[in-house]
Every structure is written in C-alpha cells, then in structure tokens.
PDB file of N, CA, C and O in Angstrom:
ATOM      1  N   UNK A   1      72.692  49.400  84.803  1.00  0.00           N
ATOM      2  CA  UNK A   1      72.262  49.964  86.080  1.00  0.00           C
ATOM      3  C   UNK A   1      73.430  49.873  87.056  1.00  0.00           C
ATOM      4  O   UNK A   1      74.033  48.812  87.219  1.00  0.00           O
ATOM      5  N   UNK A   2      73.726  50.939  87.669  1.00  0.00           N
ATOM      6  CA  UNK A   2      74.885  50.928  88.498  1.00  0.00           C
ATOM      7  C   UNK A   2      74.348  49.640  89.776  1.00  0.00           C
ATOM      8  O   UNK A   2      73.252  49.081  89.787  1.00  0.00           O
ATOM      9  N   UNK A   3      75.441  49.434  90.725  1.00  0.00           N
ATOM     10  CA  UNK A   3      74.948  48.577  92.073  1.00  0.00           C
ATOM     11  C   UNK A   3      74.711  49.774  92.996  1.00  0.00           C
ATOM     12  O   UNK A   3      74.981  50.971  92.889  1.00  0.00           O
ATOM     13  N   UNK A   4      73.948  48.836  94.197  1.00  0.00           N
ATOM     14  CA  UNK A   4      73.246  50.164  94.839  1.00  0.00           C
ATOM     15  C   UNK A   4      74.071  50.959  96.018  1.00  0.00           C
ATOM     16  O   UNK A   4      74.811  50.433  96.848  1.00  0.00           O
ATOM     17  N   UNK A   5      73.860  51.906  95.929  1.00  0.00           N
ATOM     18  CA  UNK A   5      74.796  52.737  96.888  1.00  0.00           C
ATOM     19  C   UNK A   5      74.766  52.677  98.356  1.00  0.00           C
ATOM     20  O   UNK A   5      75.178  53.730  98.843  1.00  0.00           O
ATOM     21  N   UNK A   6      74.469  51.932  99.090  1.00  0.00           N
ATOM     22  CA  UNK A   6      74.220  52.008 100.870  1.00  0.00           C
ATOM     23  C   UNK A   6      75.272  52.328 101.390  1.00  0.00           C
ATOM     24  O   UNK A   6      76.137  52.103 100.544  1.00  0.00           O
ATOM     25  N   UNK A   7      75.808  52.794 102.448  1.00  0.00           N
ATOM     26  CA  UNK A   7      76.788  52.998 103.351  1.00  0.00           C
ATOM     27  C   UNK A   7      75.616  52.790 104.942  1.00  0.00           C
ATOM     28  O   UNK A   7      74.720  53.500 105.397  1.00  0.00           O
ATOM     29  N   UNK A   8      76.400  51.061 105.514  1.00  0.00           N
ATOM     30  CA  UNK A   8      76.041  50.656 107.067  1.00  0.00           C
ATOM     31  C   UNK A   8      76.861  50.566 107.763  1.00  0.00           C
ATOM     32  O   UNK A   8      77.917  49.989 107.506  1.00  0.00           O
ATOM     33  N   UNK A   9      76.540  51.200 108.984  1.00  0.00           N
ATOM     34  CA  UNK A   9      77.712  50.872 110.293  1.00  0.00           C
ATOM     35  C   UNK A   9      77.054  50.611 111.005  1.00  0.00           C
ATOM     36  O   UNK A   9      75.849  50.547 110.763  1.00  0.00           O
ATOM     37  N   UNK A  10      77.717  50.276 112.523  1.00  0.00           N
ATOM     38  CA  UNK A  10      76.872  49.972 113.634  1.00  0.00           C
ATOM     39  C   UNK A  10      78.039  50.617 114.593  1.00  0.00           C
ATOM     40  O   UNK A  10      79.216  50.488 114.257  1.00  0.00           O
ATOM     41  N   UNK A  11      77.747  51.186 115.574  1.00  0.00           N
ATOM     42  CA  UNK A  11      78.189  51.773 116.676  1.00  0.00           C
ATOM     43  C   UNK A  11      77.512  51.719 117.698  1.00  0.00           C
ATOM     44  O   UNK A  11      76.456  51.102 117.840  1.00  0.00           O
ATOM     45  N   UNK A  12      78.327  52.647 118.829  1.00  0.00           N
ATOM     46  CA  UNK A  12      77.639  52.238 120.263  1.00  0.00           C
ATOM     47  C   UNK A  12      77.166  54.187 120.522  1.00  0.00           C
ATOM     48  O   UNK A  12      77.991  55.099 120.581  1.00  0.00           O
ATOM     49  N   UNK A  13      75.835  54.314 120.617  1.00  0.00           N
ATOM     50  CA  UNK A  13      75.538  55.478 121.130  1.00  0.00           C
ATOM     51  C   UNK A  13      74.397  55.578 122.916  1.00  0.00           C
ATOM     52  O   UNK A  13      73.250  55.203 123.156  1.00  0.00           O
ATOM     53  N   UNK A  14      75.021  55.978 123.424  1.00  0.00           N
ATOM     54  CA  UNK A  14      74.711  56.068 125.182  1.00  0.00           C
ATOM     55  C   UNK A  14      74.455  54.657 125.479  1.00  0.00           C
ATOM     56  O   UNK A  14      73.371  54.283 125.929  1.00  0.00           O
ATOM     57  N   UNK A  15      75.748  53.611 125.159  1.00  0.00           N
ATOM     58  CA  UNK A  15      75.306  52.764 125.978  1.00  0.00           C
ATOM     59  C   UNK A  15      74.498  51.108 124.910  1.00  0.00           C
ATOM     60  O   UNK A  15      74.681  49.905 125.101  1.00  0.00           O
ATOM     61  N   UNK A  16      73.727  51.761 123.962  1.00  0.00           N
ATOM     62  CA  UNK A  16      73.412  51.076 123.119  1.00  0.00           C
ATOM     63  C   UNK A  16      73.675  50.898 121.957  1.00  0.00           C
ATOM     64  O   UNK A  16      73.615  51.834 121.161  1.00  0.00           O
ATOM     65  N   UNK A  17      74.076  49.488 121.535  1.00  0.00           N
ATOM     66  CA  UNK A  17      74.607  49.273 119.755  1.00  0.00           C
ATOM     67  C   UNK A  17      73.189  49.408 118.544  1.00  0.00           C
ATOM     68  O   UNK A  17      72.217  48.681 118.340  1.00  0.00           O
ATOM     69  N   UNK A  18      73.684  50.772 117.889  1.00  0.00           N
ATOM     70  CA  UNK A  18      72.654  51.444 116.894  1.00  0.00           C
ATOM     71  C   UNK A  18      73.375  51.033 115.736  1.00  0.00           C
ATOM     72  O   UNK A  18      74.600  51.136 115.668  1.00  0.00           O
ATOM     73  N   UNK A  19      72.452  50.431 114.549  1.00  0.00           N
ATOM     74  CA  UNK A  19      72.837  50.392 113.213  1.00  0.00           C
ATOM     75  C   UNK A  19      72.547  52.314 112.113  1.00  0.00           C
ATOM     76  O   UNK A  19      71.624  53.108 111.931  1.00  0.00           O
ATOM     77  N   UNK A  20      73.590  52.211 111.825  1.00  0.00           N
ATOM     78  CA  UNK A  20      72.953  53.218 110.571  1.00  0.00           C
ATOM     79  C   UNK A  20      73.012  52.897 109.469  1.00  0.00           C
ATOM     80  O   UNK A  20      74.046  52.358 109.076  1.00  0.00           O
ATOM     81  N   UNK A  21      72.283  53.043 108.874  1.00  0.00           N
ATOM     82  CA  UNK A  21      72.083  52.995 107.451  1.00  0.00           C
ATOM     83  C   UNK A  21      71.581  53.782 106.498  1.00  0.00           C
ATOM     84  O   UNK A  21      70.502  54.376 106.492  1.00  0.00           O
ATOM     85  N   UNK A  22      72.804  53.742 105.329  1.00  0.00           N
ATOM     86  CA  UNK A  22      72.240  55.480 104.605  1.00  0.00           C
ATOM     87  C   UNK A  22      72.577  54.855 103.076  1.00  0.00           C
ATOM     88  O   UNK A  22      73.474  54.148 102.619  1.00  0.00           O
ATOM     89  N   UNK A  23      71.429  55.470 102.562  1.00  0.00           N
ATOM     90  CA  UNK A  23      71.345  55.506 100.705  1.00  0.00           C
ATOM     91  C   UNK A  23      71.282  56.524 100.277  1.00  0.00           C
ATOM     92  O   UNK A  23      70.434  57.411 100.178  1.00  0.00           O
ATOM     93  N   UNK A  24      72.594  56.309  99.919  1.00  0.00           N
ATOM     94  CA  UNK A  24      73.512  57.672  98.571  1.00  0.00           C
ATOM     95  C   UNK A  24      72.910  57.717  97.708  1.00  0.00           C
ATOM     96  O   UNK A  24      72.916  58.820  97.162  1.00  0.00           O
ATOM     97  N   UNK A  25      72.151  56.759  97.130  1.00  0.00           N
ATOM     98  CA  UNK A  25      71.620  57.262  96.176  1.00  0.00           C
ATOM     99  C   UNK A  25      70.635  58.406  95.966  1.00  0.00           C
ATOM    100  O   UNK A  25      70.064  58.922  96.927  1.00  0.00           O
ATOM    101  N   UNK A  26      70.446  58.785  94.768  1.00  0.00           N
ATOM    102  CA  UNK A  26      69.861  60.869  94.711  1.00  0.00           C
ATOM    103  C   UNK A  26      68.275  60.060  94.031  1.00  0.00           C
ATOM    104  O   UNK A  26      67.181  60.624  94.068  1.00  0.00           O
ATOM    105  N   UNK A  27      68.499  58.729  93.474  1.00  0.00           N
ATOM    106  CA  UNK A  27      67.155  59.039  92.772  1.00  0.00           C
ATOM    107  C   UNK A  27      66.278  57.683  93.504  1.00  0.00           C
ATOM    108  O   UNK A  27      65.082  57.754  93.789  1.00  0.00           O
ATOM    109  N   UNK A  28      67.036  56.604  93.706  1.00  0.00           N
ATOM    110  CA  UNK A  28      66.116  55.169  93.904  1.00  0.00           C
ATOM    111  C   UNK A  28      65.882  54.560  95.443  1.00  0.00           C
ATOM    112  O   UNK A  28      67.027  54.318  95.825  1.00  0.00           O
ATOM    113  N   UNK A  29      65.252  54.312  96.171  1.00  0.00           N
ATOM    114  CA  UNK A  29      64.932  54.124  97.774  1.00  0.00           C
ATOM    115  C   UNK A  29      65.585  52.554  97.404  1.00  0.00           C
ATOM    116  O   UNK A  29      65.896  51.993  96.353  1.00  0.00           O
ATOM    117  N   UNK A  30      65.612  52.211  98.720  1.00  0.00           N
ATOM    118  CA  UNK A  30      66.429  51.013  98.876  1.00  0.00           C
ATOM    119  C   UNK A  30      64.999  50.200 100.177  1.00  0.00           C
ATOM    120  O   UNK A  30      64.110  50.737 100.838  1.00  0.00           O
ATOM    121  N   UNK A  31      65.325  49.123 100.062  1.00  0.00           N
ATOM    122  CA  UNK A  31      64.656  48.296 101.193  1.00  0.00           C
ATOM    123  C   UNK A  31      65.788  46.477 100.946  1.00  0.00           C
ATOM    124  O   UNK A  31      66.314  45.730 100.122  1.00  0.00           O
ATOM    125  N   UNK A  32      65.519  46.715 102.399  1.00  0.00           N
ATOM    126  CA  UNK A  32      66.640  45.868 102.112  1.00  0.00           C
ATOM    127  C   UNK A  32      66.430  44.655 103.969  1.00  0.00           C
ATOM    128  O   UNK A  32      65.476  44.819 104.729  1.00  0.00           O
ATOM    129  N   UNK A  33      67.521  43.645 104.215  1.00  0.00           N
ATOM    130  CA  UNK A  33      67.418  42.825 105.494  1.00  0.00           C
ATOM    131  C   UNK A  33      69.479  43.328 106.153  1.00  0.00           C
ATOM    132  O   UNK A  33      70.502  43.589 105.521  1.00  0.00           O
ATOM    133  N   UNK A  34      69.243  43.256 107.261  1.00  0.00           N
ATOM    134  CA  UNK A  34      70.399  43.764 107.878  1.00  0.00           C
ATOM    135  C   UNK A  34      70.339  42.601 109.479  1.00  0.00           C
ATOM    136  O   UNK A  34      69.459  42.350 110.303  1.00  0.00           O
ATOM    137  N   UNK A  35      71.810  42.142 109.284  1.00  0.00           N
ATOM    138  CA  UNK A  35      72.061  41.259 110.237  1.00  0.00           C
ATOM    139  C   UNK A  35      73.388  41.681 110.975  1.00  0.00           C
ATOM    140  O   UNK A  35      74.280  42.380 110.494  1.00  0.00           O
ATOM    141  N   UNK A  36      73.354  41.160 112.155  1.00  0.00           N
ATOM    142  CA  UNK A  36      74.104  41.863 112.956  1.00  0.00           C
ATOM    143  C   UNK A  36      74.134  40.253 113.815  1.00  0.00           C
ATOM    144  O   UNK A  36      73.402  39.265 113.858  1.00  0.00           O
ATOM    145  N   UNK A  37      75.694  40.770 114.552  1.00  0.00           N
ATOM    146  CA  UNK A  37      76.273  39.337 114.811  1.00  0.00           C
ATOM    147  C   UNK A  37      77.136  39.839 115.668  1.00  0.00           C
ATOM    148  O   UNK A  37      78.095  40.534 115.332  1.00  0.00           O
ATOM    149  N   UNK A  38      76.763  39.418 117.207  1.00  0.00           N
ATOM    150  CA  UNK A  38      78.048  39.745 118.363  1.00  0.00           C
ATOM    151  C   UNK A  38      78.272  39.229 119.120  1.00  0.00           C
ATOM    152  O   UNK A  38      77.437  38.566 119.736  1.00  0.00           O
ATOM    153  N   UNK A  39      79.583  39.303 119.443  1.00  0.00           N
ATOM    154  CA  UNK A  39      80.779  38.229 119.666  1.00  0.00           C
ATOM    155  C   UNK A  39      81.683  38.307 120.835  1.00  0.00           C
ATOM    156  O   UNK A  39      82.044  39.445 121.133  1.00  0.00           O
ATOM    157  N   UNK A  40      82.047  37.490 121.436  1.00  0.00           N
ATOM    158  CA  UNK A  40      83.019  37.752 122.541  1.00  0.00           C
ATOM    159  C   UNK A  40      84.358  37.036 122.694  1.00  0.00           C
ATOM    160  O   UNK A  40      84.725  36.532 121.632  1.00  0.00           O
ATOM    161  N   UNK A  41      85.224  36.844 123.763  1.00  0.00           N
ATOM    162  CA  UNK A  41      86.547  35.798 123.257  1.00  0.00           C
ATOM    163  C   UNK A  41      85.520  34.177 123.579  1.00  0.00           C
ATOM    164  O   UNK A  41      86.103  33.099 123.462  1.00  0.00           O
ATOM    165  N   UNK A  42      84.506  34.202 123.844  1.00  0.00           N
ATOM    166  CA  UNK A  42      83.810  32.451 123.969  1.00  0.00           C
ATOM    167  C   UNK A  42      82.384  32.217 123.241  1.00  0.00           C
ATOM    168  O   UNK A  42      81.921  31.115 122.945  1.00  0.00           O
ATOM    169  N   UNK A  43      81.913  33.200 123.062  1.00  0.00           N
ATOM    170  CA  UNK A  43      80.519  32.638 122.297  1.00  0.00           C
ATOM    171  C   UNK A  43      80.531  33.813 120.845  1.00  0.00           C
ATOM    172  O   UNK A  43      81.470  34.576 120.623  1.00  0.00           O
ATOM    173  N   UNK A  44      79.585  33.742 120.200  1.00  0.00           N
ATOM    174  CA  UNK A  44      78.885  34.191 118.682  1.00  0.00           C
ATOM    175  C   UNK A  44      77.388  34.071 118.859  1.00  0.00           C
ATOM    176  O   UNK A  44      76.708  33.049 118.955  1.00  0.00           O
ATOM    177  N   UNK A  45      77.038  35.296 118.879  1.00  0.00           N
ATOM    178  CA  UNK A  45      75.213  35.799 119.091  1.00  0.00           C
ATOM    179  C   UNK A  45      74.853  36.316 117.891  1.00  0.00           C
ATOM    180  O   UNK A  45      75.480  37.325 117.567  1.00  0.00           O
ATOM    181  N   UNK A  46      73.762  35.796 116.891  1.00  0.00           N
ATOM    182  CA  UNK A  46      73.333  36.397 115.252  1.00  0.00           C
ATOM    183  C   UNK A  46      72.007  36.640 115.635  1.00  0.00           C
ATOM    184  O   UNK A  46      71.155  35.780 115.856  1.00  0.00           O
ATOM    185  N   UNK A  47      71.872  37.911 115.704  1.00  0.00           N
ATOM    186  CA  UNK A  47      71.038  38.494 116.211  1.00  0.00           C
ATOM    187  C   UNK A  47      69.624  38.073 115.064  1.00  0.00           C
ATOM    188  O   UNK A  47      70.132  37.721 113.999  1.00  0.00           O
ATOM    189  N   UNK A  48      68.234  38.019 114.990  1.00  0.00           N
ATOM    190  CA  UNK A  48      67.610  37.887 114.093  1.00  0.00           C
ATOM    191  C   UNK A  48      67.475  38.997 112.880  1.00  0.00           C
ATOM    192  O   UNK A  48      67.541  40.179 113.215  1.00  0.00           O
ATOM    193  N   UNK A  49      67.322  38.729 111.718  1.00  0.00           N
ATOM    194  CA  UNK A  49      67.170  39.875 110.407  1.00  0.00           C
ATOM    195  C   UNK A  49      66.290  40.515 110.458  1.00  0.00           C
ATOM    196  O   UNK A  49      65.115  40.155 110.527  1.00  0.00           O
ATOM    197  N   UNK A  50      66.970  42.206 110.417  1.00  0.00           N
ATOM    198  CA  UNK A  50      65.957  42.744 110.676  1.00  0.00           C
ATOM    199  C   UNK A  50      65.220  44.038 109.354  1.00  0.00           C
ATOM    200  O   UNK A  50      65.665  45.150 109.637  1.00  0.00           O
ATOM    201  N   UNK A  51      64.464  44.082 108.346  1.00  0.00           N
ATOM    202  CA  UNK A  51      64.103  44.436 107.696  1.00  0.00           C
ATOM    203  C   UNK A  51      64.011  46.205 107.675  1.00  0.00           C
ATOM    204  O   UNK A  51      63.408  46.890 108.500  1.00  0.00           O
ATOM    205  N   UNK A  52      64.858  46.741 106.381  1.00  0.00           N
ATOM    206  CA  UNK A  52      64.665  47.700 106.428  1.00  0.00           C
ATOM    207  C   UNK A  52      63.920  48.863 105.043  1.00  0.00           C
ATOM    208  O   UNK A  52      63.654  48.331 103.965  1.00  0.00           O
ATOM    209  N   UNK A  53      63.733  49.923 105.170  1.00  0.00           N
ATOM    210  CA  UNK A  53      63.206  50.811 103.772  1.00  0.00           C
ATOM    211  C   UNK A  53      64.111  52.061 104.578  1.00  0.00           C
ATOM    212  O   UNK A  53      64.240  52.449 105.739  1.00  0.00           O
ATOM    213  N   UNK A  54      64.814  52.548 102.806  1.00  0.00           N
ATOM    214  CA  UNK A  54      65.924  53.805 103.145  1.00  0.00           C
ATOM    215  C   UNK A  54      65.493  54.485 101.923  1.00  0.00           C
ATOM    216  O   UNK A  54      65.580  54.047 100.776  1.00  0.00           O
ATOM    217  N   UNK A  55      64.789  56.148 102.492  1.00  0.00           N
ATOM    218  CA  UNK A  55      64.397  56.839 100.881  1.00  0.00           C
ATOM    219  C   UNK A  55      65.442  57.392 100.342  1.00  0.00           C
ATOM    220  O   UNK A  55      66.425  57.668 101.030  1.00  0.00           O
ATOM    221  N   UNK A  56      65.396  57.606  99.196  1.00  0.00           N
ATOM    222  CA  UNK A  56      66.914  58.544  98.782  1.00  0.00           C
ATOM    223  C   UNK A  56      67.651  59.970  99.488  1.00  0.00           C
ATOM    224  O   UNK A  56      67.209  61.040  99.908  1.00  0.00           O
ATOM    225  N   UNK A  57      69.172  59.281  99.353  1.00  0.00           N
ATOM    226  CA  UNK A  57      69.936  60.476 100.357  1.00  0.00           C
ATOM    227  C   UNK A  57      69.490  60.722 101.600  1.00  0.00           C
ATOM    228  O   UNK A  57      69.791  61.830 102.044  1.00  0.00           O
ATOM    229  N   UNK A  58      68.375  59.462 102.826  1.00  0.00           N
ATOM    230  CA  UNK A  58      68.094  59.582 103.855  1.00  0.00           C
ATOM    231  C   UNK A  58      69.066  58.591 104.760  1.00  0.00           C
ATOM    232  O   UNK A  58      70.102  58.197 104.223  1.00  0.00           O
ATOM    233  N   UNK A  59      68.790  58.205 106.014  1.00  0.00           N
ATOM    234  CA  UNK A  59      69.551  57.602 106.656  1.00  0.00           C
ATOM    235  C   UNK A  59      68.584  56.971 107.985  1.00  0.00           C
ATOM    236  O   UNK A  59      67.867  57.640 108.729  1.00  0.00           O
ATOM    237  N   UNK A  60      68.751  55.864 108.013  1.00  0.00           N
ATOM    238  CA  UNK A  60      67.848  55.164 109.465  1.00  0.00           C
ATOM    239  C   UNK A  60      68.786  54.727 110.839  1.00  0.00           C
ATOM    240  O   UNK A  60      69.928  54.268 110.807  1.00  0.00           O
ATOM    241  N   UNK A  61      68.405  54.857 111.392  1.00  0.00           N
ATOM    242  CA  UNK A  61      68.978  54.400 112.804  1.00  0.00           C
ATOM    243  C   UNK A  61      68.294  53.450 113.425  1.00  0.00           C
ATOM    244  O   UNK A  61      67.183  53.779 113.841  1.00  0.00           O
ATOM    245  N   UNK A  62      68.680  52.272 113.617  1.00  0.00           N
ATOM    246  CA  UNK A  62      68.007  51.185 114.367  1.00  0.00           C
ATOM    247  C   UNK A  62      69.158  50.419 115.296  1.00  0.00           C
ATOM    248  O   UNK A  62      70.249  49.855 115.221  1.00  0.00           O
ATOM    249  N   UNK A  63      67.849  50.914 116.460  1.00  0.00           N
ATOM    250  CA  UNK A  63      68.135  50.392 117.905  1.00  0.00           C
ATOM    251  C   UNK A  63      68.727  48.822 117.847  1.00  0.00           C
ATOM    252  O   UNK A  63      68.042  47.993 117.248  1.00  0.00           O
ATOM    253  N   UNK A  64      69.987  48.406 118.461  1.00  0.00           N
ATOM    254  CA  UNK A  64      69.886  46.625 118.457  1.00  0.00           C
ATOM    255  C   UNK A  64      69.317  46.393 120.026  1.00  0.00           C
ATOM    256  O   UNK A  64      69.791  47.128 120.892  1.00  0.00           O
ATOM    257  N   UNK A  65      68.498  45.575 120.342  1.00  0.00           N
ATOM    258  CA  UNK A  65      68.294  45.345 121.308  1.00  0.00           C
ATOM    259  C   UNK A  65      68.745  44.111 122.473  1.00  0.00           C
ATOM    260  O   UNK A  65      67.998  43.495 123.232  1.00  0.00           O
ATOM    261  N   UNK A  66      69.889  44.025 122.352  1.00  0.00           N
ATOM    262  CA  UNK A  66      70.526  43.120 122.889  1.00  0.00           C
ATOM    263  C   UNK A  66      71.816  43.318 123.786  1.00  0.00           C
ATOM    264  O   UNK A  66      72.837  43.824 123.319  1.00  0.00           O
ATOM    265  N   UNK A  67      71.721  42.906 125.059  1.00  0.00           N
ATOM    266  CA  UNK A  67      72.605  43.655 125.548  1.00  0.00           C
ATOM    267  C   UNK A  67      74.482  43.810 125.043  1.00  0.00           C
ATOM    268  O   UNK A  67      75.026  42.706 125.012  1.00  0.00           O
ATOM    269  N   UNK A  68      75.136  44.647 124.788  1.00  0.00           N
ATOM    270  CA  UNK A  68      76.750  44.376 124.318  1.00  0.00           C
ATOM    271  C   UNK A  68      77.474  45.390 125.554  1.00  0.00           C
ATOM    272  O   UNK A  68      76.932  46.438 125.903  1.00  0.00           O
ATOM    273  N   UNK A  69      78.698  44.929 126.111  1.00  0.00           N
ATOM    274  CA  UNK A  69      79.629  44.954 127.017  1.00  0.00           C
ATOM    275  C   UNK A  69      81.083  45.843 126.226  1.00  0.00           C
ATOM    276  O   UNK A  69      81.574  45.713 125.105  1.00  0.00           O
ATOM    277  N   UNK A  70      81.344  46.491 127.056  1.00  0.00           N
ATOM    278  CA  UNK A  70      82.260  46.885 126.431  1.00  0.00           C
ATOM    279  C   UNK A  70      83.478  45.533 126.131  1.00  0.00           C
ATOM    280  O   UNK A  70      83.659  44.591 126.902  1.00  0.00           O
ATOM    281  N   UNK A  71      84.102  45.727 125.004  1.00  0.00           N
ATOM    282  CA  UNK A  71      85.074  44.708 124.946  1.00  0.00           C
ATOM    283  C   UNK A  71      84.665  43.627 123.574  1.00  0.00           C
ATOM    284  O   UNK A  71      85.362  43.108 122.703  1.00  0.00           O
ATOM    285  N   UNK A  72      82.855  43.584 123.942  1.00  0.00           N
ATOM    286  CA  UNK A  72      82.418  43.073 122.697  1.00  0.00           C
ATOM    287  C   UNK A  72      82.812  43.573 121.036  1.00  0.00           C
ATOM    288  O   UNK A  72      83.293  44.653 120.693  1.00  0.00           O
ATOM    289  N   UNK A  73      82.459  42.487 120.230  1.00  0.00           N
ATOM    290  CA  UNK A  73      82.837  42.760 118.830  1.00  0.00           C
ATOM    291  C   UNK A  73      81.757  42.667 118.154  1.00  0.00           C
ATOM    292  O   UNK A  73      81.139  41.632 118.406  1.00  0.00           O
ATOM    293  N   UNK A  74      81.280  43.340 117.391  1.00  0.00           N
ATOM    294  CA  UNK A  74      80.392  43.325 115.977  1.00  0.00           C
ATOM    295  C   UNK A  74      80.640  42.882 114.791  1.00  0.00           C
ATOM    296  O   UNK A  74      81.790  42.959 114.360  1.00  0.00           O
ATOM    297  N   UNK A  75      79.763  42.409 114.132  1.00  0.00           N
ATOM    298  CA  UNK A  75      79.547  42.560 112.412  1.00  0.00           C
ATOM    299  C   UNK A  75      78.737  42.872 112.127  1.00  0.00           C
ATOM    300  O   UNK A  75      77.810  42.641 112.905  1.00  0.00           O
ATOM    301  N   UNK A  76      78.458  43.485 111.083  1.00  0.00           N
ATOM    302  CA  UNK A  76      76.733  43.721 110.190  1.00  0.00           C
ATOM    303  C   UNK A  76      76.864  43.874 108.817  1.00  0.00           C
ATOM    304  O   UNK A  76      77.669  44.570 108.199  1.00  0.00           O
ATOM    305  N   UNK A  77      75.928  43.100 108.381  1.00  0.00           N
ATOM    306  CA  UNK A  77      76.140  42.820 106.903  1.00  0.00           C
ATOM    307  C   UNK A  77      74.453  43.027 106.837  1.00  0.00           C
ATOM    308  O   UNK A  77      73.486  42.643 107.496  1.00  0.00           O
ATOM    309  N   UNK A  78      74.682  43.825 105.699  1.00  0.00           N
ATOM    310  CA  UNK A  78      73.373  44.088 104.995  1.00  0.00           C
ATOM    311  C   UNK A  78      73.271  43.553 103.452  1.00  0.00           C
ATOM    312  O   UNK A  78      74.342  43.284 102.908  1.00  0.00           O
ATOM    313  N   UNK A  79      72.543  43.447 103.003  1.00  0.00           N
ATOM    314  CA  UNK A  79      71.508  42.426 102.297  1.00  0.00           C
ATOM    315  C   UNK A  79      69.887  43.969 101.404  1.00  0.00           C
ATOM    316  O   UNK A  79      68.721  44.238 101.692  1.00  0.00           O
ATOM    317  N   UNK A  80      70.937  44.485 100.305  1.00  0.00           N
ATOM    318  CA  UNK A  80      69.776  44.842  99.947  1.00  0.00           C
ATOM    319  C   UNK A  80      69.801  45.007  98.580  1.00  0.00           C
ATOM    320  O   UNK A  80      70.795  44.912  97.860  1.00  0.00           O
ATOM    321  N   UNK A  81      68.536  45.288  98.208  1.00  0.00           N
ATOM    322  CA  UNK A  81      68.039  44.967  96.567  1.00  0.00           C
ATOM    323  C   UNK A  81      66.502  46.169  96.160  1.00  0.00           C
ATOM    324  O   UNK A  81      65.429  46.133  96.763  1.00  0.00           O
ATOM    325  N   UNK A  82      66.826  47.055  95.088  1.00  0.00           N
ATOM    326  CA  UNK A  82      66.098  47.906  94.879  1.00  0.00           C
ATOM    327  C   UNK A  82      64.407  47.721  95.050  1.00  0.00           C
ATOM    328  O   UNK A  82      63.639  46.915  94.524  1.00  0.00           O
ATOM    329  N   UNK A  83      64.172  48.832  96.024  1.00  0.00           N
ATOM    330  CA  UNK A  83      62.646  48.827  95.768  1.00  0.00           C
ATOM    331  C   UNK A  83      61.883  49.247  95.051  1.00  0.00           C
ATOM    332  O   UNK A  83      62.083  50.368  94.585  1.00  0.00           O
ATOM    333  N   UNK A  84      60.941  48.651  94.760  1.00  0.00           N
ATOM    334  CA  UNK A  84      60.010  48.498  93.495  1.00  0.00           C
ATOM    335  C   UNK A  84      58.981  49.210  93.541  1.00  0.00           C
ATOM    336  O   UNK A  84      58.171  49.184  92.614  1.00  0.00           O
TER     337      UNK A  84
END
C-alpha cells in the first residue's frame, strides 16, 4: 500500500491564519488530527488538535482561531491515517 498522499499548509487569508488541507489521493478519503503551533521572538502557543475528514482529490480549509500578528511564525504538522 503506498503512504498517504496529503498536501497541508497554513497561510494567512484577510487577516486570518487558515489551514489547508488536500488529499491527492483519486481513490481513499483520509481523516486525520492537525496541529498548529505559533510563535514569536519570546513565547510558543500549540494551539489544541484539531480533527479532520478529507474525501478524495478534495481539499478543507480550517479557520485557526487565535489571534497571529504580522511578524508571527507557524508550524503545522498533520497526523493522518486512512479512513476506514
């Protein structure tokens, strides 16, 4: 079985940091946990995990709800494993 295909980013759209998340894959949906972690030159904020389902060749957008400043830094690491 191949590993699973996701492609996640997180960017800033009007103001607010949006995750995307998209499964390449053509035949198998994905569900999966996605963490996000932001940072400044004095503190580190890990935002809580937030649970996702991606059908094949679709793509989700989720809102982060926390405020980020310009200047701030991100990570996001996702965490997923085929759904059943």
């Amino acid at each position: 079985i191949a590993p699973p295909r996701l492609q996640a980013s997180a960017e800033m759209r009007n103001g607010q940091l949006v995750m995307r998340i998209r499964n390449l894959d053509s035949d198998r949906p994905f569900a999966g946990t996605a963490r996000v972690t932001i940072s400044d030159d004095r503190k580190s904020n890990d935002l809580a995990p937030m649970k996702f389902d991606v059908q094949p060749e679709n793509e989700i957008l989720v809102p982060i709800n926390e405020s980020v400043v310009a200047g701030n830094d991100w990570m996001l690491m996702v965490m997923t494993k085929p759904a059943r």
